[in-house]
Amino acid sequence: MEHLSDKTILKVESLNKSFKNIKAVNDISFSLDQGDIFAFLGPNGAGKTTTLRVLLDIIKPDGGQVQWNLNGVNGSVPPSRHVGYLPEERGLYPDIPVMKSLVYLASIRGMEPSEAKRAALEWLERLDLADRAREKLQVLSKGNQQKIQFVASILHKPSFAILDEPFSGLDPLNQEKFIEYIKEINQQGTTILLSAHQMSLIEKVANKVFLINEGREVFNGPIANLYDDFGKKHIIDILFKAPVSESTFQGLSHVENIKWVGDCRVMVTFNQDSGLNKALAELAGIEGMSNITSHKPDLHEIFVELVKKSKK
Ligand code: ATP
């Protein structure tokens, strides 16, 4: 095994995993540095959960290497007390009271029970669940169970947390709160690897992304690079007073894509070399516009484009 630099916490090389005839993970490589919030992003069935399970040694890969360098422990298996894991499926006992589960799980990972209880109560208060501490997990709503799962995964203050779909089952307000919690525990010293398919949420929290589709890498790197490389296009959203036809846009140069959102609404993508001024000058000649807004491609739009490119 090669020696990892001090700041590299996890290095994955040429990972492969198949289930019968499904290639769930196809030759992927990536690494995480101390302090990262690294997001695995892709549609259903892309291979995210499979990868996370391999990293935790829950399932064995068919090929490739996983190398951990966590709290002075090196090897292919992470030291369990320094890792937190929020599984995609419910991992806690449904018929045990919430507080009991939380204290038990933190204490087997090395936390003093009294300290675990104090910290758990603090989290439950923040999550508006303090009055549910003695109830069995199964009587809580789906979203509230997810909140408890989250607390269970980070209560012992792990150096590394793997959060598989942390936003699953949460309403938009709670999703936003979770973004803040994830940033907060990261600032307190936890490196984070999370998976999700809501690209709009990942944009707000991650510094690095791994875009995955059908088991393969589509992009891997700092999120800022993704925008530098692909985010220079301008998407101009035009609302017309009356329905428009395709011929309206004939003669525009620098146009890469035209998408109809409705009869009277069109999104025109100008390619990145032309710049906003040229794009606007070209549009100025079009009659019948009632409103115009411009935005940069978001992560979802970039993802769709990268997947298209990777299939060419
Ligand atoms: P989702 O966002 O839906 O959770 P994912 O990106 O986490 O998806 P995986 O759960 O890793 O995707 O699944 C990748 C592929 O491997 C899918 O086609 C899935 O059906 C298949 N797969 C995963 N686990 C198994 C298994 N134990 N047996 C057979 N096939 C499996």
mmCIF file of C-alpha atoms and ligand atoms in Angstrom:
data_model
loop_
_atom_site.group_PDB
_atom_site.id
_atom_site.type_symbol
_atom_site.label_atom_id
_atom_site.label_comp_id
_atom_site.label_asym_id
_atom_site.label_seq_id
_atom_site.Cartn_x
_atom_site.Cartn_y
_atom_site.Cartn_z
ATOM 1 C CA MET A 1 0.000 0.000 0.000
ATOM 2 C CA GLU A 2 1.303 3.437 -0.875
ATOM 3 C CA HIS A 3 1.844 6.029 1.843
ATOM 4 C CA LEU A 4 -0.887 8.673 1.850
ATOM 5 C CA SER A 5 -0.067 12.301 2.586
ATOM 6 C CA ASP A 6 -1.143 13.540 6.023
ATOM 7 C CA LYS A 7 -4.096 15.454 4.684
ATOM 8 C CA THR A 8 -5.463 12.582 2.572
ATOM 9 C CA ILE A 9 -7.996 10.677 4.648
ATOM 10 C CA LEU A 10 -9.337 8.291 2.039
ATOM 11 C CA LYS A 11 -8.071 7.162 -1.339
ATOM 12 C CA VAL A 12 -10.068 4.946 -3.661
ATOM 13 C CA GLU A 13 -8.559 3.524 -6.822
ATOM 14 C CA SER A 14 -10.181 1.704 -9.744
ATOM 15 C CA LEU A 15 -13.113 0.418 -7.708
ATOM 16 C CA ASN A 16 -15.385 -2.129 -9.366
ATOM 17 C CA LYS A 17 -18.461 -3.916 -8.106
ATOM 18 C CA SER A 18 -21.021 -5.982 -10.021
ATOM 19 C CA PHE A 19 -24.195 -7.717 -8.943
ATOM 20 C CA LYS A 20 -24.817 -10.581 -11.359
ATOM 21 C CA ASN A 21 -25.002 -8.791 -14.716
ATOM 22 C CA ILE A 22 -25.287 -5.257 -13.266
ATOM 23 C CA LYS A 23 -22.087 -3.250 -13.174
ATOM 24 C CA ALA A 24 -23.029 -1.110 -10.157
ATOM 25 C CA VAL A 25 -19.615 0.575 -9.828
ATOM 26 C CA ASN A 26 -17.392 0.822 -12.869
ATOM 27 C CA ASP A 27 -13.744 1.689 -12.330
ATOM 28 C CA ILE A 28 -14.041 4.764 -10.153
ATOM 29 C CA SER A 29 -11.263 6.572 -8.305
ATOM 30 C CA PHE A 30 -11.334 9.522 -5.934
ATOM 31 C CA SER A 31 -9.787 10.828 -2.731
ATOM 32 C CA LEU A 32 -10.842 12.931 0.208
ATOM 33 C CA ASP A 33 -8.739 15.388 2.169
ATOM 34 C CA GLN A 34 -9.197 16.370 5.767
ATOM 35 C CA GLY A 35 -12.000 18.934 6.038
ATOM 36 C CA ASP A 36 -13.731 18.124 2.766
ATOM 37 C CA ILE A 37 -17.448 17.955 2.240
ATOM 38 C CA PHE A 38 -17.396 15.582 -0.699
ATOM 39 C CA ALA A 39 -20.685 14.838 -2.426
ATOM 40 C CA PHE A 40 -21.508 11.770 -4.432
ATOM 41 C CA LEU A 41 -24.168 12.845 -6.802
ATOM 42 C CA GLY A 42 -26.191 10.885 -9.314
ATOM 43 C CA PRO A 43 -29.619 9.545 -10.225
ATOM 44 C CA ASN A 44 -31.301 6.474 -8.715
ATOM 45 C CA GLY A 45 -29.269 3.341 -9.276
ATOM 46 C CA ALA A 46 -26.082 5.251 -10.207
ATOM 47 C CA GLY A 47 -23.926 3.291 -7.746
ATOM 48 C CA LYS A 48 -23.690 5.706 -4.809
ATOM 49 C CA THR A 49 -24.839 3.418 -1.991
ATOM 50 C CA THR A 50 -22.801 0.503 -3.349
ATOM 51 C CA THR A 51 -19.654 2.651 -3.262
ATOM 52 C CA LEU A 52 -20.315 3.831 0.288
ATOM 53 C CA ARG A 53 -20.919 0.264 1.459
ATOM 54 C CA VAL A 54 -17.622 -0.845 -0.047
ATOM 55 C CA LEU A 55 -15.795 1.976 1.740
ATOM 56 C CA LEU A 56 -17.230 0.810 5.043
ATOM 57 C CA ASP A 57 -16.338 -2.807 4.313
ATOM 58 C CA ILE A 58 -20.019 -3.828 4.444
ATOM 59 C CA ILE A 59 -19.602 -5.386 1.002
ATOM 60 C CA LYS A 60 -16.428 -6.445 -0.789
ATOM 61 C CA PRO A 61 -15.429 -4.932 -4.137
ATOM 62 C CA ASP A 62 -14.629 -7.120 -7.142
ATOM 63 C CA GLY A 63 -11.538 -5.061 -7.796
ATOM 64 C CA GLY A 64 -9.737 -1.871 -6.818
ATOM 65 C CA GLN A 65 -8.274 -0.442 -3.645
ATOM 66 C CA VAL A 66 -9.650 1.447 -0.666
ATOM 67 C CA GLN A 67 -7.119 3.091 1.566
ATOM 68 C CA TRP A 68 -8.012 4.885 4.793
ATOM 69 C CA ASN A 69 -5.747 7.147 6.803
ATOM 70 C CA LEU A 70 -7.903 8.122 9.752
ATOM 71 C CA ASN A 71 -6.771 9.097 13.252
ATOM 72 C CA GLY A 72 -3.464 7.387 12.688
ATOM 73 C CA VAL A 73 -5.050 4.121 11.526
ATOM 74 C CA ASN A 74 -4.103 3.005 8.018
ATOM 75 C CA GLY A 75 -5.728 0.207 6.064
ATOM 76 C CA SER A 76 -8.668 -0.831 3.914
ATOM 77 C CA VAL A 77 -11.145 -0.761 6.820
ATOM 78 C CA PRO A 78 -11.894 2.464 8.738
ATOM 79 C CA PRO A 79 -11.616 2.560 12.550
ATOM 80 C CA SER A 80 -15.301 2.285 13.525
ATOM 81 C CA ARG A 81 -15.257 4.607 16.498
ATOM 82 C CA HIS A 82 -13.946 7.458 14.369
ATOM 83 C CA VAL A 83 -16.560 6.977 11.643
ATOM 84 C CA GLY A 84 -20.219 7.929 11.594
ATOM 85 C CA TYR A 85 -22.605 6.290 9.139
ATOM 86 C CA LEU A 86 -26.080 7.368 8.183
ATOM 87 C CA PRO A 87 -27.396 4.449 6.118
ATOM 88 C CA GLU A 88 -29.909 4.873 3.336
ATOM 89 C CA GLU A 89 -32.268 2.388 4.932
ATOM 90 C CA ARG A 90 -33.298 2.740 8.540
ATOM 91 C CA GLY A 91 -30.508 1.385 10.698
ATOM 92 C CA LEU A 92 -31.846 1.893 14.234
ATOM 93 C CA TYR A 93 -34.037 -0.464 16.237
ATOM 94 C CA PRO A 94 -37.652 0.606 15.677
ATOM 95 C CA ASP A 95 -39.003 -0.542 19.060
ATOM 96 C CA ILE A 96 -36.383 1.032 21.333
ATOM 97 C CA PRO A 97 -36.852 4.532 22.789
ATOM 98 C CA VAL A 98 -35.029 7.248 20.903
ATOM 99 C CA MET A 99 -32.754 8.426 23.731
ATOM 100 C CA LYS A 100 -31.811 4.878 24.698
ATOM 101 C CA SER A 101 -30.693 4.090 21.132
ATOM 102 C CA LEU A 102 -28.725 7.308 20.825
ATOM 103 C CA VAL A 103 -26.857 6.859 24.116
ATOM 104 C CA TYR A 104 -26.163 3.185 23.419
ATOM 105 C CA LEU A 105 -24.760 3.811 19.946
ATOM 106 C CA ALA A 106 -22.542 6.691 21.061
ATOM 107 C CA SER A 107 -21.247 4.750 24.059
ATOM 108 C CA ILE A 108 -20.175 1.714 22.003
ATOM 109 C CA ARG A 109 -18.172 4.192 19.940
ATOM 110 C CA GLY A 110 -16.312 5.386 22.988
ATOM 111 C CA MET A 111 -18.420 8.236 24.379
ATOM 112 C CA GLU A 112 -19.213 8.467 28.098
ATOM 113 C CA PRO A 113 -22.956 7.674 28.525
ATOM 114 C CA SER A 114 -23.576 10.831 30.585
ATOM 115 C CA GLU A 115 -21.859 12.969 27.940
ATOM 116 C CA ALA A 116 -23.771 11.132 25.184
ATOM 117 C CA LYS A 117 -27.074 11.838 26.949
ATOM 118 C CA ARG A 118 -26.264 15.513 27.341
ATOM 119 C CA ALA A 119 -25.204 15.859 23.701
ATOM 120 C CA ALA A 120 -28.228 13.868 22.481
ATOM 121 C CA LEU A 121 -30.606 16.081 24.420
ATOM 122 C CA GLU A 122 -28.985 19.160 22.914
ATOM 123 C CA TRP A 123 -29.527 17.790 19.387
ATOM 124 C CA LEU A 124 -33.089 16.720 20.143
ATOM 125 C CA GLU A 125 -33.857 20.218 21.381
ATOM 126 C CA ARG A 126 -32.444 21.770 18.222
ATOM 127 C CA LEU A 127 -34.521 19.361 16.149
ATOM 128 C CA ASP A 128 -37.699 20.081 18.149
ATOM 129 C CA LEU A 129 -37.785 16.470 19.280
ATOM 130 C CA ALA A 130 -36.844 16.780 22.952
ATOM 131 C CA ASP A 131 -40.348 15.766 24.026
ATOM 132 C CA ARG A 132 -40.106 12.546 21.963
ATOM 133 C CA ALA A 133 -36.924 11.245 23.637
ATOM 134 C CA ARG A 134 -38.694 8.436 25.482
ATOM 135 C CA GLU A 135 -40.839 7.316 22.585
ATOM 136 C CA LYS A 136 -40.023 4.361 20.397
ATOM 137 C CA LEU A 137 -38.453 5.293 17.098
ATOM 138 C CA GLN A 138 -41.202 3.581 15.102
ATOM 139 C CA VAL A 139 -43.932 5.969 16.285
ATOM 140 C CA LEU A 140 -42.084 8.966 14.833
ATOM 141 C CA SER A 141 -42.819 10.247 11.330
ATOM 142 C CA LYS A 142 -40.456 9.330 8.478
ATOM 143 C CA GLY A 143 -38.750 12.723 8.510
ATOM 144 C CA ASN A 144 -38.345 12.688 12.285
ATOM 145 C CA GLN A 145 -36.856 9.190 12.137
ATOM 146 C CA GLN A 146 -34.372 10.508 9.599
ATOM 147 C CA LYS A 147 -33.410 13.293 12.018
ATOM 148 C CA ILE A 148 -32.749 10.706 14.740
ATOM 149 C CA GLN A 149 -30.689 8.596 12.326
ATOM 150 C CA PHE A 150 -28.618 11.660 11.560
ATOM 151 C CA VAL A 151 -28.004 12.381 15.257
ATOM 152 C CA ALA A 152 -27.073 8.724 15.802
ATOM 153 C CA SER A 153 -24.447 8.960 13.075
ATOM 154 C CA ILE A 154 -22.662 12.052 14.370
ATOM 155 C CA LEU A 155 -23.297 12.157 18.136
ATOM 156 C CA HIS A 156 -19.915 10.597 18.982
ATOM 157 C CA LYS A 157 -18.180 13.391 17.017
ATOM 158 C CA PRO A 158 -16.543 11.159 14.402
ATOM 159 C CA SER A 159 -13.575 12.379 12.368
ATOM 160 C CA PHE A 160 -15.325 11.105 9.254
ATOM 161 C CA ALA A 161 -19.044 10.870 8.516
ATOM 162 C CA ILE A 162 -20.636 8.986 5.632
ATOM 163 C CA LEU A 163 -24.144 10.270 5.097
ATOM 164 C CA ASP A 164 -26.128 8.289 2.539
ATOM 165 C CA GLU A 165 -28.985 10.478 1.324
ATOM 166 C CA PRO A 166 -29.136 12.667 4.450
ATOM 167 C CA PHE A 167 -31.950 14.800 2.983
ATOM 168 C CA SER A 168 -34.231 11.863 2.303
ATOM 169 C CA GLY A 169 -37.701 12.248 3.813
ATOM 170 C CA LEU A 170 -37.096 15.822 4.994
ATOM 171 C CA ASP A 171 -39.321 18.749 4.051
ATOM 172 C CA PRO A 172 -37.626 21.734 2.331
ATOM 173 C CA LEU A 173 -37.260 23.696 5.581
ATOM 174 C CA ASN A 174 -35.573 20.781 7.313
ATOM 175 C CA GLN A 175 -33.388 20.118 4.281
ATOM 176 C CA GLU A 176 -32.062 23.672 4.623
ATOM 177 C CA LYS A 177 -31.489 23.121 8.356
ATOM 178 C CA PHE A 178 -29.573 19.917 7.632
ATOM 179 C CA ILE A 179 -27.312 21.801 5.241
ATOM 180 C CA GLU A 180 -26.430 24.089 8.147
ATOM 181 C CA TYR A 181 -25.884 21.137 10.537
ATOM 182 C CA ILE A 182 -23.608 19.413 8.050
ATOM 183 C CA LYS A 183 -21.572 22.597 7.599
ATOM 184 C CA GLU A 184 -21.424 23.029 11.366
ATOM 185 C CA ILE A 185 -20.119 19.530 12.154
ATOM 186 C CA ASN A 186 -17.653 19.922 9.305
ATOM 187 C CA GLN A 187 -16.359 23.160 10.821
ATOM 188 C CA GLN A 188 -15.980 21.338 14.105
ATOM 189 C CA GLY A 189 -13.625 18.849 12.475
ATOM 190 C CA THR A 190 -15.649 16.115 10.749
ATOM 191 C CA THR A 191 -14.730 15.323 7.140
ATOM 192 C CA ILE A 192 -17.880 14.415 5.273
ATOM 193 C CA LEU A 193 -18.745 12.133 2.391
ATOM 194 C CA LEU A 194 -22.392 12.313 1.466
ATOM 195 C CA SER A 195 -24.595 11.067 -1.310
ATOM 196 C CA ALA A 196 -27.656 12.684 -2.787
ATOM 197 C CA HIS A 197 -29.588 13.180 -5.947
ATOM 198 C CA GLN A 198 -30.893 16.657 -5.155
ATOM 199 C CA MET A 199 -28.292 18.690 -6.995
ATOM 200 C CA SER A 200 -29.672 22.010 -5.781
ATOM 201 C CA LEU A 201 -28.911 21.045 -2.160
ATOM 202 C CA ILE A 202 -25.420 19.787 -2.879
ATOM 203 C CA GLU A 203 -24.477 23.094 -4.469
ATOM 204 C CA LYS A 204 -25.034 24.730 -1.107
ATOM 205 C CA VAL A 205 -22.947 22.399 1.008
ATOM 206 C CA ALA A 206 -20.163 20.538 -0.822
ATOM 207 C CA ASN A 207 -16.681 21.741 -1.798
ATOM 208 C CA LYS A 208 -16.013 18.707 -3.998
ATOM 209 C CA VAL A 209 -18.348 16.613 -6.096
ATOM 210 C CA PHE A 210 -18.231 13.270 -7.771
ATOM 211 C CA LEU A 211 -20.893 13.030 -10.435
ATOM 212 C CA ILE A 212 -21.758 9.408 -11.115
ATOM 213 C CA ASN A 213 -24.025 7.850 -13.710
ATOM 214 C CA GLU A 214 -24.512 4.135 -14.403
ATOM 215 C CA GLY A 215 -21.554 3.321 -12.158
ATOM 216 C CA ARG A 216 -19.128 5.569 -14.017
ATOM 217 C CA GLU A 217 -17.450 8.863 -13.203
ATOM 218 C CA VAL A 218 -18.938 11.804 -15.049
ATOM 219 C CA PHE A 219 -16.986 14.451 -13.122
ATOM 220 C CA ASN A 220 -14.700 14.432 -10.088
ATOM 221 C CA GLY A 221 -13.231 17.538 -8.542
ATOM 222 C CA PRO A 222 -13.786 20.812 -6.731
ATOM 223 C CA ILE A 223 -17.261 22.146 -7.343
ATOM 224 C CA ALA A 224 -15.726 25.507 -8.293
ATOM 225 C CA ASN A 225 -13.894 23.828 -11.221
ATOM 226 C CA LEU A 226 -17.149 22.405 -12.448
ATOM 227 C CA TYR A 227 -18.593 25.884 -12.744
ATOM 228 C CA ASP A 228 -15.385 27.267 -14.244
ATOM 229 C CA ASP A 229 -15.359 24.567 -16.911
ATOM 230 C CA PHE A 230 -19.042 24.265 -17.661
ATOM 231 C CA GLY A 231 -20.804 27.154 -15.999
ATOM 232 C CA LYS A 232 -19.794 29.948 -18.356
ATOM 233 C CA LYS A 233 -22.791 29.549 -20.590
ATOM 234 C CA HIS A 234 -25.717 31.879 -20.250
ATOM 235 C CA ILE A 235 -29.197 30.514 -20.105
ATOM 236 C CA ILE A 236 -31.680 33.203 -21.057
ATOM 237 C CA ASP A 237 -35.238 32.619 -20.011
ATOM 238 C CA ILE A 238 -37.651 34.549 -22.247
ATOM 239 C CA LEU A 239 -41.349 35.027 -21.693
ATOM 240 C CA PHE A 240 -43.383 36.025 -24.769
ATOM 241 C CA LYS A 241 -46.726 37.812 -24.937
ATOM 242 C CA ALA A 242 -48.026 35.171 -27.356
ATOM 243 C CA PRO A 243 -46.929 31.676 -28.456
ATOM 244 C CA VAL A 244 -43.735 31.644 -30.516
ATOM 245 C CA SER A 245 -42.487 29.277 -33.192
ATOM 246 C CA GLU A 246 -39.045 27.864 -33.782
ATOM 247 C CA SER A 247 -38.491 30.222 -36.716
ATOM 248 C CA THR A 248 -38.350 33.167 -34.263
ATOM 249 C CA PHE A 249 -34.887 32.024 -33.263
ATOM 250 C CA GLN A 250 -33.525 31.326 -36.699
ATOM 251 C CA GLY A 251 -30.566 33.486 -37.502
ATOM 252 C CA LEU A 252 -29.280 33.681 -33.936
ATOM 253 C CA SER A 253 -25.654 32.661 -33.817
ATOM 254 C CA HIS A 254 -23.849 31.380 -30.687
ATOM 255 C CA VAL A 255 -26.982 29.503 -29.664
ATOM 256 C CA GLU A 256 -26.312 26.052 -28.307
ATOM 257 C CA ASN A 257 -29.733 24.923 -27.249
ATOM 258 C CA ILE A 258 -33.338 26.075 -27.304
ATOM 259 C CA LYS A 259 -35.772 24.558 -24.877
ATOM 260 C CA TRP A 260 -39.514 25.234 -24.827
ATOM 261 C CA VAL A 261 -40.858 25.439 -21.305
ATOM 262 C CA GLY A 262 -44.349 26.345 -22.515
ATOM 263 C CA ASP A 263 -45.882 27.898 -25.646
ATOM 264 C CA CYS A 264 -44.850 31.355 -24.466
ATOM 265 C CA ARG A 265 -41.672 30.546 -22.559
ATOM 266 C CA VAL A 266 -38.314 29.585 -24.023
ATOM 267 C CA MET A 267 -34.891 28.944 -22.502
ATOM 268 C CA VAL A 268 -32.074 29.822 -24.879
ATOM 269 C CA THR A 269 -28.566 28.624 -24.051
ATOM 270 C CA PHE A 270 -25.771 30.671 -25.558
ATOM 271 C CA ASN A 271 -22.374 29.062 -25.742
ATOM 272 C CA GLN A 272 -19.677 30.141 -23.384
ATOM 273 C CA ASP A 273 -17.455 32.024 -25.794
ATOM 274 C CA SER A 274 -20.036 34.536 -26.886
ATOM 275 C CA GLY A 275 -20.544 36.370 -23.578
ATOM 276 C CA LEU A 276 -23.702 37.939 -22.245
ATOM 277 C CA ASN A 277 -23.459 41.187 -24.236
ATOM 278 C CA LYS A 278 -23.421 39.418 -27.579
ATOM 279 C CA ALA A 279 -26.263 37.182 -26.492
ATOM 280 C CA LEU A 280 -28.411 40.148 -25.504
ATOM 281 C CA ALA A 281 -27.563 42.043 -28.686
ATOM 282 C CA GLU A 282 -28.766 39.086 -30.737
ATOM 283 C CA LEU A 283 -31.982 38.772 -28.775
ATOM 284 C CA ALA A 284 -32.783 42.490 -29.014
ATOM 285 C CA GLY A 285 -34.160 42.015 -32.521
ATOM 286 C CA ILE A 286 -36.818 39.521 -31.462
ATOM 287 C CA GLU A 287 -40.370 40.875 -31.232
ATOM 288 C CA GLY A 288 -43.004 40.165 -28.605
ATOM 289 C CA MET A 289 -40.920 39.517 -25.492
ATOM 290 C CA SER A 290 -42.592 40.373 -22.201
ATOM 291 C CA ASN A 291 -39.832 39.417 -19.773
ATOM 292 C CA ILE A 292 -36.265 38.192 -19.866
ATOM 293 C CA THR A 293 -34.034 36.740 -17.131
ATOM 294 C CA SER A 294 -30.594 35.210 -17.289
ATOM 295 C CA HIS A 295 -28.955 32.574 -15.144
ATOM 296 C CA LYS A 296 -25.824 30.449 -15.114
ATOM 297 C CA PRO A 297 -26.317 26.698 -15.552
ATOM 298 C CA ASP A 298 -26.938 25.027 -12.207
ATOM 299 C CA LEU A 299 -25.513 21.705 -11.154
ATOM 300 C CA HIS A 300 -28.459 19.807 -12.579
ATOM 301 C CA GLU A 301 -28.068 21.402 -16.008
ATOM 302 C CA ILE A 302 -24.328 20.748 -15.983
ATOM 303 C CA PHE A 303 -24.921 17.137 -14.962
ATOM 304 C CA VAL A 304 -27.369 16.537 -17.819
ATOM 305 C CA GLU A 305 -24.894 17.995 -20.272
ATOM 306 C CA LEU A 306 -21.985 15.927 -18.947
ATOM 307 C CA VAL A 307 -23.999 12.720 -19.119
ATOM 308 C CA LYS A 308 -24.927 13.516 -22.728
ATOM 309 C CA LYS A 309 -21.260 14.150 -23.558
ATOM 310 C CA SER A 310 -20.107 10.967 -21.836
ATOM 311 C CA LYS A 311 -22.465 8.922 -24.012
ATOM 312 C CA LYS A 312 -21.287 10.355 -27.317
HETATM 313 P P1 ATP B 1 -30.385 5.401 -5.193
HETATM 314 O O1 ATP B 1 -30.204 6.897 -5.382
HETATM 315 O O2 ATP B 1 -31.631 4.911 -5.853
HETATM 316 O O3 ATP B 1 -30.249 4.965 -3.779
HETATM 317 P P2 ATP B 1 -27.673 4.475 -5.807
HETATM 318 O O4 ATP B 1 -26.907 5.433 -6.672
HETATM 319 O O5 ATP B 1 -27.358 4.472 -4.366
HETATM 320 O O6 ATP B 1 -29.229 4.673 -6.067
HETATM 321 P P3 ATP B 1 -27.024 1.657 -5.754
HETATM 322 O O7 ATP B 1 -27.948 1.340 -4.623
HETATM 323 O O8 ATP B 1 -25.580 1.686 -5.451
HETATM 324 O O9 ATP B 1 -27.433 3.031 -6.442
HETATM 325 O O10 ATP B 1 -27.312 0.617 -6.926
HETATM 326 C C1 ATP B 1 -26.536 0.560 -8.111
HETATM 327 C C2 ATP B 1 -27.018 -0.594 -8.946
HETATM 328 O O11 ATP B 1 -26.685 -1.836 -8.311
HETATM 329 C C3 ATP B 1 -28.528 -0.627 -9.145
HETATM 330 O O12 ATP B 1 -28.786 -1.089 -10.446
HETATM 331 C C4 ATP B 1 -28.988 -1.632 -8.112
HETATM 332 O O13 ATP B 1 -30.199 -2.247 -8.500
HETATM 333 C C5 ATP B 1 -27.843 -2.616 -8.066
HETATM 334 N N1 ATP B 1 -27.706 -3.252 -6.734
HETATM 335 C C6 ATP B 1 -27.334 -2.642 -5.593
HETATM 336 N N2 ATP B 1 -27.284 -3.522 -4.570
HETATM 337 C C7 ATP B 1 -27.626 -4.732 -5.090
HETATM 338 C C8 ATP B 1 -27.742 -6.071 -4.559
HETATM 339 N N3 ATP B 1 -27.483 -6.304 -3.271
HETATM 340 N N4 ATP B 1 -28.115 -7.053 -5.396
HETATM 341 C C9 ATP B 1 -28.348 -6.809 -6.707
HETATM 342 N N5 ATP B 1 -28.247 -5.583 -7.279
HETATM 343 C C10 ATP B 1 -27.889 -4.560 -6.487
#
